[in-house]
């Protein structure tokens, strides 16, 4: 870890101005990912601007029925919020499936979105990585790829995005509110994270100095019937092999509308638009759910060690949709 | 027969005497000694798997404010002995595995040390390397012996002929993964080198083992090396012998003008420097008649060692004594690779070595159509098949029967993949467990009477979480015929009398026997009312019975497994262990040892896998986020019980070691239950969700 | 870069000058001699460093000390009430909820924080009732305590100890 300066931000605009001016500066939230990376040598900011005390810590109802989540709201508080739990259970469940109780107490909404991949080669500065050092080469492609992408990867990077929360937000059509030197802009969450392409060093579309101030989740009535299912190698405290965030609107045995996103399968939270297309207007049965999953996963390109993710994602998606469809009759599936 | 001790404190659930210190966090571990003017050491590790260091740029690091010294192979103090290649730290430019120490920074603060270490530019002449264990390698070799001194191969009867003519055979290959011990307290050494010699606050399973190993490396008389370890945050074998970091700290302490040097390896560094369990590939062949009576057992193991130092895990040794079969063959073959040195990890030998055969027995049970417990009962030997000696006690059958009763085994339908609860396929499995009742000579205890009827009992033993502070106090109390409150135990310091390492589940047997022997000599000499300051010291007494009997602990492991039909997720909602281990010294701490071992067995079964990446030459999942050990949520309803076993031949306490048997067989029971749940036979650990997906 | 901070540690005000790189964990252990929180992984992957930070359980290994100037920290050493152990500490002894003891202070701080979270109605990953957890059953305890690894495998006894104290 190199020496760095530390400032506590006085307000959003000055924080943005400070970081924008200094190429080596970074915002500090809960620190659960950034400090980790600083210790590993993956990140080496020379100035940290601490934004945790800025007034972005509220969860507010928006006109029109949506919710604005402040960027510094802690993951645990967001998961426990009554409004979120009642209107967007998928979001609460996703948060609770991530990390641990004590990490969720530190981690912020904005920081969660900016988590970087858990690719072991990215985290090890002694192995080449295009994301860390563009042009260095990708160690993962010919290495250990059990946890890597099956969708949307490139020859330069096969990493996955680790967030659970962002998967739920992708399904919910959330938008990221960002403050930059030129003012505020709103970025649809599905466009916020990038696919690696030939610039895997860029996880998101944020410009240096732009600060996440909030995430807006629009009204989505049928999200009361939503769920997050995470499949991982341990029962808890592990990153997803595959996860599914979904919401279903069913009327008279027919799917009126649906929202589906996948986690653990791509460089970004993967909004499953092809699956959603198959769902709309189709009978709410296993055949539809399987067809939807197959439609989405037809584009999967597994690597040496992660072929299982295709079947796992397919089966998990079908299971989640089946559970949601049967929601009134039963409860969650657990051991 | 040894003269048995009359148990009074022994057998009671005395709460841990170090409990208060541990629940408040005030127990002092190696890194936590309050020391003035301490320095911090951060190592630099090789980033190639084989070759030579051609240059190290130390200038930038040395120029950093707060850096006390920078060490490389060029300037590091010379060691007196480099016979042990693992401990020959910074003595040459050779790199034998990725992650080896190639330098170190000593600085005033941990932040500066770490930063400076990252500024060390190391250049290499990289050479081709080989890190892949495969059973079909043409360079496998037979070691002279396997750990610690067992014959490499055995061959009794005619296995081939018996397999040829057997009505039923099983011939399968099983594998266990490379695993890392990962005690919660990282490997830590604080070294002080001054006129008195070398003082080490070390996280170790044996202060005397560290002293006797390290002293000649530095060319010091053992009397000039002192090792202190009152509390140790787990070891599981990896702290059983000193590794390279102890020597590195000692080297560094020679260049700091007497300032203490603090070194705690990072979790990542532990994956290349402190030993690990070798991966194993085990071919198991069983031949039996149609009633399941074994005619032949063959267990052929392939495993790895490092090129610089041999460690040969005794994986097939338990097969030699486990079941009655007239024809038995075992073998061990090693691949010497450009990898870190493998070493002890909880129940080396038995733990991986009871996986293949105990799953094979389950496969044989299925092939015979016989209940797997009944199959084991039918193959119970009258005497030790290996030595021909009678067992001092062997209650495997009792454990299996008692476990069956408690686990509800009689309600079990053997049909695989026939039970479903919601989305989960449900099954149950069983496996046998065993561990030798080892005993080593050479411990020394000192007992001295104080005022008010108190006694100080001194022995350089270790408590690595096993409960030694408590259980040795109980033994000493009974040996002296006084209440436990009258005993002041001192352990964890090489200034105390010699004691064997806390390993091989032999600590309590060795140290306890010694204390009992010395206590008896003390009472013989001084009687019931000794004068203040009366003192007796003595060594571990012989036990002639060990020549006449085979001495092993036995157990039975039961598991219920659930596998999700859609996702393949595997869970273990229920585990039961039943053990026959002689007398239990302290039921409270004993149960913890058993369920702790079983929990680590669950972790081995479902999670643990150090991924050696051939293209980089190192374990790439080298942290707790990627190398999974079981979390609280992975463990369900778990319990351990024991039979009331009286074995007068073992030692005065009548006890067998219990630190390791809990892990033995646990993974096989889970694998067998997973088969019963799903009909899918998984023969390679760990058993992850993808095994049950297409 | 240096910074001056003040921390309240187990009820005592402590002022110190630190390197901005110093984590809360290293500030406590190396600078203030408060070694109750342990360093097991230094990357937020084991929970041994857990303390109560301004009343909530938190990993201290990923928290920069400079960012927590003015914070109120309670470690396991500060949970005692005079000479009386906190009920959870006594329960850990009674149920043998530890062996080597290295993860134990973090487990106990985590358990204290976890019980407060439950009291406040926070759900967990295994909570079935959408209105919140009604009862802190074993599955709830296991899930909520999964951020604290224990290599000795004392989980079952940790759950028993917490169950004995839980409402």
PDB file of C-alpha atoms in Angstrom, chain B residues 286-478:
ATOM      1  CA  UNK B 286     -11.730 -55.128  -3.146  1.00  0.00           C
ATOM      2  CA  UNK B 287     -12.548 -58.781  -3.771  1.00  0.00           C
ATOM      3  CA  UNK B 288     -15.239 -60.544  -1.777  1.00  0.00           C
ATOM      4  CA  UNK B 289     -17.437 -63.587  -1.753  1.00  0.00           C
ATOM      5  CA  UNK B 290     -21.137 -63.139  -2.317  1.00  0.00           C
ATOM      6  CA  UNK B 291     -21.656 -62.724   1.440  1.00  0.00           C
ATOM      7  CA  UNK B 292     -19.273 -59.811   1.510  1.00  0.00           C
ATOM      8  CA  UNK B 293     -16.348 -61.533   3.182  1.00  0.00           C
ATOM      9  CA  UNK B 294     -13.235 -59.857   1.875  1.00  0.00           C
ATOM     10  CA  UNK B 295     -10.733 -62.043   0.087  1.00  0.00           C
ATOM     11  CA  UNK B 296      -8.492 -59.258  -1.144  1.00  0.00           C
ATOM     12  CA  UNK B 297      -7.769 -55.605  -0.466  1.00  0.00           C
ATOM     13  CA  UNK B 298      -5.408 -53.558  -2.579  1.00  0.00           C
ATOM     14  CA  UNK B 299      -4.798 -49.880  -1.970  1.00  0.00           C
ATOM     15  CA  UNK B 300      -2.318 -48.153  -4.277  1.00  0.00           C
ATOM     16  CA  UNK B 301      -1.689 -44.489  -3.688  1.00  0.00           C
ATOM     17  CA  UNK B 302      -0.083 -41.789  -5.806  1.00  0.00           C
ATOM     18  CA  UNK B 303       0.726 -38.481  -4.145  1.00  0.00           C
ATOM     19  CA  UNK B 304       3.179 -35.626  -4.365  1.00  0.00           C
ATOM     20  CA  UNK B 305       6.187 -34.274  -2.592  1.00  0.00           C
ATOM     21  CA  UNK B 306       8.513 -31.399  -3.277  1.00  0.00           C
ATOM     22  CA  UNK B 307      11.818 -31.738  -5.064  1.00  0.00           C
ATOM     23  CA  UNK B 308      13.728 -30.099  -2.224  1.00  0.00           C
ATOM     24  CA  UNK B 309      12.419 -32.144   0.685  1.00  0.00           C
ATOM     25  CA  UNK B 310      10.528 -35.392   0.806  1.00  0.00           C
ATOM     26  CA  UNK B 311       7.300 -35.828   2.713  1.00  0.00           C
ATOM     27  CA  UNK B 312       5.547 -39.126   2.022  1.00  0.00           C
ATOM     28  CA  UNK B 313       2.017 -39.210   3.395  1.00  0.00           C
ATOM     29  CA  UNK B 314       1.198 -42.649   4.836  1.00  0.00           C
ATOM     30  CA  UNK B 315      -2.135 -42.793   3.034  1.00  0.00           C
ATOM     31  CA  UNK B 316      -2.542 -46.556   2.704  1.00  0.00           C
ATOM     32  CA  UNK B 317      -1.340 -47.494   6.177  1.00  0.00           C
ATOM     33  CA  UNK B 318      -4.764 -47.663   7.789  1.00  0.00           C
ATOM     34  CA  UNK B 319      -5.828 -50.192   5.144  1.00  0.00           C
ATOM     35  CA  UNK B 320      -3.238 -52.596   6.528  1.00  0.00           C
ATOM     36  CA  UNK B 321      -5.049 -52.960   9.814  1.00  0.00           C
ATOM     37  CA  UNK B 322      -8.657 -52.098   9.119  1.00  0.00           C
ATOM     38  CA  UNK B 323     -10.404 -55.247   7.879  1.00  0.00           C
ATOM     39  CA  UNK B 324      -9.848 -58.977   7.900  1.00  0.00           C
ATOM     40  CA  UNK B 325      -8.717 -60.178   4.504  1.00  0.00           C
ATOM     41  CA  UNK B 326      -6.220 -62.929   3.857  1.00  0.00           C
ATOM     42  CA  UNK B 327      -4.721 -61.093   0.910  1.00  0.00           C
ATOM     43  CA  UNK B 328      -3.664 -57.485   1.315  1.00  0.00           C
ATOM     44  CA  UNK B 329      -1.472 -55.158  -0.664  1.00  0.00           C
ATOM     45  CA  UNK B 330      -0.670 -51.476  -0.211  1.00  0.00           C
ATOM     46  CA  UNK B 331       1.705 -49.144  -1.971  1.00  0.00           C
ATOM     47  CA  UNK B 332       2.744 -45.494  -2.046  1.00  0.00           C
ATOM     48  CA  UNK B 333       4.305 -43.750  -5.043  1.00  0.00           C
ATOM     49  CA  UNK B 334       5.426 -40.156  -5.132  1.00  0.00           C
ATOM     50  CA  UNK B 335       5.818 -37.506  -7.778  1.00  0.00           C
ATOM     51  CA  UNK B 336       8.548 -35.032  -6.845  1.00  0.00           C
ATOM     52  CA  UNK B 337       7.371 -31.659  -8.126  1.00  0.00           C
ATOM     53  CA  UNK B 338       8.411 -28.015  -8.121  1.00  0.00           C
ATOM     54  CA  UNK B 339       5.953 -27.302  -5.347  1.00  0.00           C
ATOM     55  CA  UNK B 340       6.075 -26.264  -1.699  1.00  0.00           C
ATOM     56  CA  UNK B 341       6.853 -28.998   0.804  1.00  0.00           C
ATOM     57  CA  UNK B 342       3.774 -30.970   1.861  1.00  0.00           C
ATOM     58  CA  UNK B 343       3.488 -31.812   5.520  1.00  0.00           C
ATOM     59  CA  UNK B 344       1.188 -32.912   8.304  1.00  0.00           C
ATOM     60  CA  UNK B 345      -2.455 -31.987   8.243  1.00  0.00           C
ATOM     61  CA  UNK B 346      -4.904 -33.394  10.770  1.00  0.00           C
ATOM     62  CA  UNK B 347      -4.639 -37.181  10.634  1.00  0.00           C
ATOM     63  CA  UNK B 348      -2.047 -37.393   7.866  1.00  0.00           C
ATOM     64  CA  UNK B 349      -2.404 -40.820   6.321  1.00  0.00           C
ATOM     65  CA  UNK B 350      -5.656 -41.894   7.928  1.00  0.00           C
ATOM     66  CA  UNK B 351      -7.686 -38.880   6.843  1.00  0.00           C
ATOM     67  CA  UNK B 352      -7.198 -39.125   3.072  1.00  0.00           C
ATOM     68  CA  UNK B 353      -6.474 -42.853   3.309  1.00  0.00           C
ATOM     69  CA  UNK B 354      -9.834 -43.785   4.800  1.00  0.00           C
ATOM     70  CA  UNK B 355     -11.676 -41.933   2.046  1.00  0.00           C
ATOM     71  CA  UNK B 356     -11.030 -44.266  -0.874  1.00  0.00           C
ATOM     72  CA  UNK B 357     -11.410 -47.568   0.986  1.00  0.00           C
ATOM     73  CA  UNK B 358     -14.476 -46.517   2.981  1.00  0.00           C
ATOM     74  CA  UNK B 359     -16.273 -45.404  -0.171  1.00  0.00           C
ATOM     75  CA  UNK B 360     -15.147 -48.626  -1.827  1.00  0.00           C
ATOM     76  CA  UNK B 361     -16.664 -50.582   1.066  1.00  0.00           C
ATOM     77  CA  UNK B 362     -19.931 -48.761   0.418  1.00  0.00           C
ATOM     78  CA  UNK B 363     -19.697 -49.706  -3.231  1.00  0.00           C
ATOM     79  CA  UNK B 364     -19.061 -53.315  -2.222  1.00  0.00           C
ATOM     80  CA  UNK B 365     -22.065 -53.235   0.094  1.00  0.00           C
ATOM     81  CA  UNK B 366     -24.205 -52.094  -2.825  1.00  0.00           C
ATOM     82  CA  UNK B 367     -22.705 -54.780  -5.048  1.00  0.00           C
ATOM     83  CA  UNK B 368     -23.385 -57.478  -2.427  1.00  0.00           C
ATOM     84  CA  UNK B 369     -26.775 -56.168  -1.464  1.00  0.00           C
ATOM     85  CA  UNK B 370     -25.607 -56.110   2.148  1.00  0.00           C
ATOM     86  CA  UNK B 371     -26.094 -53.311   4.610  1.00  0.00           C
ATOM     87  CA  UNK B 372     -22.835 -51.319   4.795  1.00  0.00           C
ATOM     88  CA  UNK B 373     -22.679 -51.698   8.578  1.00  0.00           C
ATOM     89  CA  UNK B 374     -23.217 -55.438   8.344  1.00  0.00           C
ATOM     90  CA  UNK B 375     -20.513 -55.637   5.664  1.00  0.00           C
ATOM     91  CA  UNK B 376     -18.021 -54.022   8.005  1.00  0.00           C
ATOM     92  CA  UNK B 377     -19.070 -56.258  10.892  1.00  0.00           C
ATOM     93  CA  UNK B 378     -18.512 -59.335   8.740  1.00  0.00           C
ATOM     94  CA  UNK B 379     -14.974 -58.246   8.041  1.00  0.00           C
ATOM     95  CA  UNK B 380     -14.015 -57.530  11.615  1.00  0.00           C
ATOM     96  CA  UNK B 381     -10.585 -59.076  12.301  1.00  0.00           C
ATOM     97  CA  UNK B 382      -9.865 -61.071  15.471  1.00  0.00           C
ATOM     98  CA  UNK B 383      -6.314 -59.737  15.626  1.00  0.00           C
ATOM     99  CA  UNK B 384      -4.460 -56.979  13.838  1.00  0.00           C
ATOM    100  CA  UNK B 385      -4.104 -58.241  10.259  1.00  0.00           C
ATOM    101  CA  UNK B 386      -0.840 -56.358   9.880  1.00  0.00           C
ATOM    102  CA  UNK B 387       1.083 -57.410  12.985  1.00  0.00           C
ATOM    103  CA  UNK B 388      -0.870 -60.438  14.109  1.00  0.00           C
ATOM    104  CA  UNK B 389      -1.001 -58.913  17.583  1.00  0.00           C
ATOM    105  CA  UNK B 390      -4.189 -58.762  19.599  1.00  0.00           C
ATOM    106  CA  UNK B 391      -5.767 -55.351  19.875  1.00  0.00           C
ATOM    107  CA  UNK B 392      -5.486 -53.755  23.292  1.00  0.00           C
ATOM    108  CA  UNK B 393      -9.101 -52.826  22.564  1.00  0.00           C
ATOM    109  CA  UNK B 394     -11.046 -52.635  19.331  1.00  0.00           C
ATOM    110  CA  UNK B 395     -14.662 -51.577  19.418  1.00  0.00           C
ATOM    111  CA  UNK B 396     -15.401 -50.661  15.836  1.00  0.00           C
ATOM    112  CA  UNK B 397     -18.428 -52.939  15.806  1.00  0.00           C
ATOM    113  CA  UNK B 398     -19.704 -51.414  19.008  1.00  0.00           C
ATOM    114  CA  UNK B 399     -19.381 -47.944  17.495  1.00  0.00           C
ATOM    115  CA  UNK B 400     -21.201 -48.965  14.331  1.00  0.00           C
ATOM    116  CA  UNK B 401     -24.010 -50.603  16.306  1.00  0.00           C
ATOM    117  CA  UNK B 402     -24.415 -47.736  18.759  1.00  0.00           C
ATOM    118  CA  UNK B 403     -24.336 -45.224  15.931  1.00  0.00           C
ATOM    119  CA  UNK B 404     -26.919 -47.181  13.982  1.00  0.00           C
ATOM    120  CA  UNK B 405     -29.195 -47.144  17.006  1.00  0.00           C
ATOM    121  CA  UNK B 406     -28.815 -43.434  17.615  1.00  0.00           C
ATOM    122  CA  UNK B 407     -28.975 -42.425  13.967  1.00  0.00           C
ATOM    123  CA  UNK B 408     -32.077 -44.458  13.176  1.00  0.00           C
ATOM    124  CA  UNK B 409     -30.219 -46.652  10.693  1.00  0.00           C
ATOM    125  CA  UNK B 410     -32.752 -49.492  10.928  1.00  0.00           C
ATOM    126  CA  UNK B 411     -35.298 -47.311   9.144  1.00  0.00           C
ATOM    127  CA  UNK B 412     -32.962 -46.852   6.198  1.00  0.00           C
ATOM    128  CA  UNK B 413     -34.086 -48.044   2.792  1.00  0.00           C
ATOM    129  CA  UNK B 414     -30.873 -48.805   0.883  1.00  0.00           C
ATOM    130  CA  UNK B 415     -32.356 -47.802  -2.471  1.00  0.00           C
ATOM    131  CA  UNK B 416     -30.480 -44.809  -3.849  1.00  0.00           C
ATOM    132  CA  UNK B 417     -32.251 -41.669  -5.039  1.00  0.00           C
ATOM    133  CA  UNK B 418     -35.518 -42.721  -3.477  1.00  0.00           C
ATOM    134  CA  UNK B 419     -36.227 -39.969  -0.953  1.00  0.00           C
ATOM    135  CA  UNK B 420     -37.236 -36.399  -1.662  1.00  0.00           C
ATOM    136  CA  UNK B 421     -38.150 -33.555   0.652  1.00  0.00           C
ATOM    137  CA  UNK B 422     -39.292 -30.541  -1.328  1.00  0.00           C
ATOM    138  CA  UNK B 423     -36.569 -29.885  -3.831  1.00  0.00           C
ATOM    139  CA  UNK B 424     -33.996 -31.916  -1.932  1.00  0.00           C
ATOM    140  CA  UNK B 425     -32.867 -35.499  -2.455  1.00  0.00           C
ATOM    141  CA  UNK B 426     -32.093 -37.088   0.898  1.00  0.00           C
ATOM    142  CA  UNK B 427     -29.700 -39.878   1.829  1.00  0.00           C
ATOM    143  CA  UNK B 428     -27.674 -41.290   4.672  1.00  0.00           C
ATOM    144  CA  UNK B 429     -24.250 -42.862   4.811  1.00  0.00           C
ATOM    145  CA  UNK B 430     -21.788 -44.488   7.150  1.00  0.00           C
ATOM    146  CA  UNK B 431     -18.047 -45.008   7.273  1.00  0.00           C
ATOM    147  CA  UNK B 432     -15.542 -46.388   9.726  1.00  0.00           C
ATOM    148  CA  UNK B 433     -12.934 -44.337  11.469  1.00  0.00           C
ATOM    149  CA  UNK B 434      -9.631 -45.226  13.038  1.00  0.00           C
ATOM    150  CA  UNK B 435      -6.490 -43.641  14.377  1.00  0.00           C
ATOM    151  CA  UNK B 436      -3.447 -45.206  16.039  1.00  0.00           C
ATOM    152  CA  UNK B 437      -2.868 -44.779  19.769  1.00  0.00           C
ATOM    153  CA  UNK B 438       0.605 -43.388  19.304  1.00  0.00           C
ATOM    154  CA  UNK B 439       2.967 -42.869  22.172  1.00  0.00           C
ATOM    155  CA  UNK B 440       6.440 -41.328  22.088  1.00  0.00           C
ATOM    156  CA  UNK B 441       9.157 -41.364  24.721  1.00  0.00           C
ATOM    157  CA  UNK B 442      11.211 -38.399  25.815  1.00  0.00           C
ATOM    158  CA  UNK B 443       8.932 -36.035  27.697  1.00  0.00           C
ATOM    159  CA  UNK B 444      10.043 -34.808  31.087  1.00  0.00           C
ATOM    160  CA  UNK B 445       7.892 -33.401  33.867  1.00  0.00           C
ATOM    161  CA  UNK B 446       8.860 -31.557  36.997  1.00  0.00           C
ATOM    162  CA  UNK B 447       6.661 -31.421  40.069  1.00  0.00           C
ATOM    163  CA  UNK B 448       7.361 -29.171  42.995  1.00  0.00           C
ATOM    164  CA  UNK B 449       5.368 -28.622  46.125  1.00  0.00           C
ATOM    165  CA  UNK B 450       4.576 -25.148  47.248  1.00  0.00           C
ATOM    166  CA  UNK B 451       2.998 -23.711  50.357  1.00  0.00           C
ATOM    167  CA  UNK B 452      -0.646 -24.391  51.278  1.00  0.00           C
ATOM    168  CA  UNK B 453      -0.679 -27.817  49.655  1.00  0.00           C
ATOM    169  CA  UNK B 454      -0.171 -26.447  46.146  1.00  0.00           C
ATOM    170  CA  UNK B 455       1.884 -28.067  43.419  1.00  0.00           C
ATOM    171  CA  UNK B 456       3.601 -26.637  40.404  1.00  0.00           C
ATOM    172  CA  UNK B 457       3.657 -29.028  37.452  1.00  0.00           C
ATOM    173  CA  UNK B 458       6.052 -28.023  34.708  1.00  0.00           C
ATOM    174  CA  UNK B 459       6.281 -29.551  31.251  1.00  0.00           C
ATOM    175  CA  UNK B 460       6.966 -27.896  27.884  1.00  0.00           C
ATOM    176  CA  UNK B 461       3.712 -29.103  26.361  1.00  0.00           C
ATOM    177  CA  UNK B 462       1.348 -27.153  24.092  1.00  0.00           C
ATOM    178  CA  UNK B 463      -2.309 -26.136  24.061  1.00  0.00           C
ATOM    179  CA  UNK B 464      -3.281 -25.501  20.462  1.00  0.00           C
ATOM    180  CA  UNK B 465      -6.954 -25.408  21.363  1.00  0.00           C
ATOM    181  CA  UNK B 466      -7.043 -29.030  22.378  1.00  0.00           C
ATOM    182  CA  UNK B 467      -7.581 -28.192  26.048  1.00  0.00           C
ATOM    183  CA  UNK B 468      -4.163 -29.140  27.407  1.00  0.00           C
ATOM    184  CA  UNK B 469      -4.220 -26.421  30.085  1.00  0.00           C
ATOM    185  CA  UNK B 470      -7.324 -28.060  31.477  1.00  0.00           C
ATOM    186  CA  UNK B 471      -6.843 -31.770  30.865  1.00  0.00           C
ATOM    187  CA  UNK B 472      -3.226 -31.960  32.030  1.00  0.00           C
ATOM    188  CA  UNK B 473      -4.290 -30.150  35.185  1.00  0.00           C
ATOM    189  CA  UNK B 474      -6.955 -32.794  35.726  1.00  0.00           C
ATOM    190  CA  UNK B 475      -4.438 -35.578  35.203  1.00  0.00           C
ATOM    191  CA  UNK B 476      -1.895 -33.955  37.502  1.00  0.00           C
ATOM    192  CA  UNK B 477      -4.536 -33.468  40.172  1.00  0.00           C
ATOM    193  CA  UNK B 478      -5.490 -37.133  40.109  1.00  0.00           C
TER     194      UNK B 478
END
